[in-house]
Amino acid sequence: MTMEAMLTFLEEHGLGVTATPAPGVLTLGGALAIDAHGTAVPARGERRPQGHTYGSLSNLILSLTAVVWDSRAGAYALRTFHRDKGDCAALLTHLGRPW
């Protein structure tokens, strides 16, 4: 899904994000992979709207599903990681080439 498609979907449902990195052809997965931020740093005295947050795009992730090696099955499998669990932290961004 591109950032543009996501932002359009959110807008059509009366939703949005405080700040976004590079809308357009950048994909949501790509934005997360490079730790794209759109920090939305508040101005002095500014209060954030209810339900909004400042910081990187990955701050909004509650859970994600990744293709991981399942040693019991001896094959790759889908696994869902939840934000409140420690094993999710390493998947919220990567800096550099994965290969």
Short mmCIF file of C-alpha atoms in Angstrom, two decimals, residues 15-88:
data_model
loop_
_atom_site.label_atom_id
_atom_site.label_comp_id
_atom_site.label_asym_id
_atom_site.label_seq_id
_atom_site.Cartn_x
_atom_site.Cartn_y
_atom_site.Cartn_z
CA LEU A 15 -9.00 9.95 10.08
CA GLY A 16 -5.42 11.00 9.52
CA VAL A 17 -1.97 11.27 11.05
CA THR A 18 -0.31 14.31 12.62
CA ALA A 19 2.58 14.23 10.15
CA THR A 20 3.60 11.88 7.40
CA PRO A 21 6.77 11.20 5.48
CA ALA A 22 6.78 11.67 1.70
CA PRO A 23 3.29 10.81 0.48
CA GLY A 24 3.13 9.38 -3.01
CA VAL A 25 4.69 6.21 -4.33
CA LEU A 26 6.58 5.38 -1.13
CA THR A 27 4.93 2.30 0.38
CA LEU A 28 3.88 2.03 3.99
CA GLY A 29 6.22 -0.95 4.39
CA GLY A 30 9.05 1.00 2.78
CA ALA A 31 8.45 4.00 5.03
CA LEU A 32 8.58 1.74 8.09
CA ALA A 33 11.66 -0.09 6.81
CA ILE A 34 13.69 3.11 6.47
CA ASP A 35 12.32 4.62 9.69
CA ALA A 36 10.67 7.48 7.83
CA HIS A 37 9.43 9.84 10.45
CA GLY A 38 7.37 12.94 9.78
CA THR A 39 8.09 13.89 13.36
CA ALA A 40 5.46 16.60 13.79
CA VAL A 41 7.52 18.25 16.50
CA PRO A 42 5.14 20.56 18.33
CA ALA A 43 5.70 24.29 18.42
CA ARG A 44 6.30 25.86 21.82
CA GLY A 45 3.01 25.80 23.70
CA GLU A 46 1.23 23.66 21.10
CA ARG A 47 -0.94 20.84 22.41
CA ARG A 48 -1.42 17.73 20.35
CA PRO A 49 -4.97 16.82 19.32
CA GLN A 50 -6.60 13.97 21.23
CA GLY A 51 -5.50 10.62 19.84
CA HIS A 52 -2.46 12.05 18.04
CA THR A 53 1.19 11.37 18.75
CA TYR A 54 4.51 12.88 17.79
CA GLY A 55 7.50 10.91 16.59
CA SER A 56 8.21 8.35 13.91
CA LEU A 57 5.63 6.54 11.84
CA SER A 58 6.54 3.32 13.64
CA ASN A 59 5.14 4.84 16.86
CA LEU A 60 1.68 4.13 15.43
CA ILE A 61 2.24 0.39 14.95
CA LEU A 62 0.29 -1.80 17.40
CA SER A 63 1.14 -5.13 15.77
CA LEU A 64 2.69 -6.46 12.58
CA THR A 65 2.92 -9.75 10.77
CA ALA A 66 6.27 -10.91 9.42
CA VAL A 67 7.56 -13.92 7.50
CA VAL A 68 9.90 -15.70 9.93
CA TRP A 69 11.64 -19.04 10.21
CA ASP A 70 9.64 -21.58 12.24
CA SER A 71 12.18 -24.11 13.51
CA ARG A 72 9.47 -26.55 14.65
CA ALA A 73 7.91 -26.65 11.19
CA GLY A 74 11.25 -26.38 9.39
CA ALA A 75 9.81 -23.71 7.12
CA TYR A 76 9.01 -20.03 6.87
CA ALA A 77 5.68 -18.98 8.35
CA LEU A 78 3.68 -15.87 9.13
CA ARG A 79 3.95 -14.67 12.73
CA THR A 80 2.21 -11.71 14.34
CA PHE A 81 4.23 -9.57 16.73
CA HIS A 82 2.52 -7.22 19.20
CA ARG A 83 3.97 -3.83 20.14
CA ASP A 84 3.83 -4.50 23.88
CA LYS A 85 6.09 -7.57 23.57
CA GLY A 86 9.87 -7.27 23.50
CA ASP A 87 10.34 -9.39 20.38
CA CYS A 88 8.58 -6.72 18.28
#
